[in-house]
Amino acid sequence: MRDIKWTDTERHIARRAYDAALESALARIMSTFKAKAAAASQPSDMWAVEDYLGRSRRQVDETFDYRYSQLLLVFARLIQERHLEEAQLAGLSEEKLATIRSMLSRGR
């Protein structure tokens, strides 16, 4: 996947989709964090919230990789995790979309 060429238009579409997916993932984490923090009633509950945030941070760092050589794989994963819809990638070449679809079909 390293030799995939991206047009300026595709780069713009990819950045917009990536940013929307990241915002979606962070909103879910924030919502869960707030619920866990609000439910905390003992000092030990604070550490459970901290553990949740640490795991979530690592997952975001592992998932969101904006290197063009990795983006198709990242987009497939984000679609699978429901942070992104294929429609948000409209405008990418059919070859790129077919690659993403192929990755999704193997992952299900």
Short mmCIF file of C-alpha atoms in Angstrom, two decimals:
data_model
loop_
_atom_site.label_atom_id
_atom_site.label_comp_id
_atom_site.label_asym_id
_atom_site.label_seq_id
_atom_site.Cartn_x
_atom_site.Cartn_y
_atom_site.Cartn_z
CA MET A 1 0.00 0.00 0.00
CA ARG A 2 3.00 2.30 0.10
CA ASP A 3 2.80 3.15 -3.61
CA ILE A 4 -0.73 4.50 -3.53
CA LYS A 5 -0.94 8.00 -4.96
CA TRP A 6 -3.29 10.54 -3.46
CA THR A 7 -4.64 13.52 -5.40
CA ASP A 8 -5.07 16.86 -3.65
CA THR A 9 -8.84 16.32 -3.67
CA GLU A 10 -8.45 12.87 -2.12
CA ARG A 11 -6.13 14.26 0.54
CA HIS A 12 -8.78 16.83 1.44
CA ILE A 13 -11.52 14.17 1.59
CA ALA A 14 -9.29 11.88 3.66
CA ARG A 15 -8.43 14.63 6.15
CA ARG A 16 -12.07 15.62 6.57
CA ALA A 17 -13.15 11.98 7.11
CA TYR A 18 -10.24 11.28 9.47
CA ASP A 19 -10.98 14.37 11.58
CA ALA A 20 -14.69 13.50 11.76
CA ALA A 21 -13.89 9.94 12.87
CA LEU A 22 -11.45 11.18 15.50
CA GLU A 23 -14.06 13.60 16.80
CA SER A 24 -16.59 10.75 16.96
CA ALA A 25 -14.19 8.49 18.87
CA LEU A 26 -13.25 11.23 21.32
CA ALA A 27 -16.91 12.15 21.89
CA ARG A 28 -17.68 8.53 22.82
CA ILE A 29 -14.73 8.42 25.19
CA MET A 30 -15.72 11.74 26.75
CA SER A 31 -19.29 10.56 27.27
CA THR A 32 -18.16 7.33 28.93
CA PHE A 33 -15.60 9.21 31.02
CA LYS A 34 -18.24 11.63 32.30
CA ALA A 35 -20.58 8.77 33.21
CA LYS A 36 -17.83 6.88 35.02
CA ALA A 37 -16.65 10.00 36.85
CA ALA A 38 -20.20 10.90 37.89
CA ALA A 39 -20.77 7.36 39.18
CA ALA A 40 -17.55 7.34 41.21
CA SER A 41 -18.38 7.10 44.88
CA GLN A 42 -15.17 5.73 46.40
CA PRO A 43 -11.54 6.71 46.01
CA SER A 44 -10.83 3.42 44.23
CA ASP A 45 -13.36 4.44 41.56
CA MET A 46 -11.04 7.28 40.57
CA TRP A 47 -8.36 4.80 39.58
CA ALA A 48 -10.83 2.83 37.48
CA VAL A 49 -11.61 6.05 35.61
CA GLU A 50 -7.90 6.70 35.19
CA ASP A 51 -7.42 3.15 33.83
CA TYR A 52 -10.26 3.68 31.37
CA LEU A 53 -8.71 6.92 30.13
CA GLY A 54 -5.28 5.30 29.76
CA ARG A 55 -6.70 2.38 27.75
CA SER A 56 -8.73 4.76 25.62
CA ARG A 57 -5.71 6.97 24.94
CA ARG A 58 -3.64 3.97 23.84
CA GLN A 59 -6.44 2.75 21.58
CA VAL A 60 -6.80 6.17 19.94
CA ASP A 61 -3.03 6.38 19.46
CA GLU A 62 -2.97 2.90 17.88
CA THR A 63 -6.02 3.43 15.68
CA PHE A 64 -5.57 6.95 14.35
CA ASP A 65 -2.55 6.94 12.05
CA TYR A 66 -2.61 9.61 9.35
CA ARG A 67 0.22 8.27 7.23
CA TYR A 68 -1.02 7.95 3.67
CA SER A 69 0.53 4.49 3.50
CA GLN A 70 -1.80 3.40 6.33
CA LEU A 71 -4.96 5.39 5.68
CA LEU A 72 -6.92 2.75 3.79
CA LEU A 73 -6.40 0.29 6.64
CA VAL A 74 -7.27 3.00 9.17
CA PHE A 75 -10.45 3.88 7.28
CA ALA A 76 -11.51 0.23 7.13
CA ARG A 77 -11.02 -0.08 10.88
CA LEU A 78 -12.88 3.16 11.56
CA ILE A 79 -15.83 2.01 9.46
CA GLN A 80 -15.82 -1.32 11.28
CA GLU A 81 -15.76 0.46 14.65
CA ARG A 82 -18.59 2.77 13.49
CA HIS A 83 -16.61 5.98 13.78
CA LEU A 84 -16.87 6.52 10.03
CA GLU A 85 -19.27 5.70 7.22
CA GLU A 86 -18.13 4.79 3.73
CA ALA A 87 -20.21 7.68 2.37
CA GLN A 88 -17.78 10.08 4.08
CA LEU A 89 -15.09 8.77 1.74
CA ALA A 90 -17.03 9.61 -1.43
CA GLY A 91 -14.63 11.11 -3.93
CA LEU A 92 -11.78 8.72 -3.28
CA SER A 93 -10.80 6.64 -6.29
CA GLU A 94 -12.74 3.45 -6.90
CA GLU A 95 -9.49 1.54 -6.38
CA LYS A 96 -9.09 2.94 -2.86
CA LEU A 97 -12.73 2.29 -2.00
CA ALA A 98 -12.47 -1.28 -3.33
CA THR A 99 -9.40 -1.84 -1.16
CA ILE A 100 -11.27 -0.60 1.91
CA ARG A 101 -14.28 -2.81 1.08
CA SER A 102 -11.99 -5.80 0.63
CA MET A 103 -10.42 -5.18 4.04
CA LEU A 104 -13.86 -4.90 5.58
CA SER A 105 -15.08 -8.14 4.04
CA ARG A 106 -12.04 -9.99 5.40
CA GLY A 107 -12.51 -8.45 8.83
CA ARG A 108 -16.10 -9.53 9.30
#
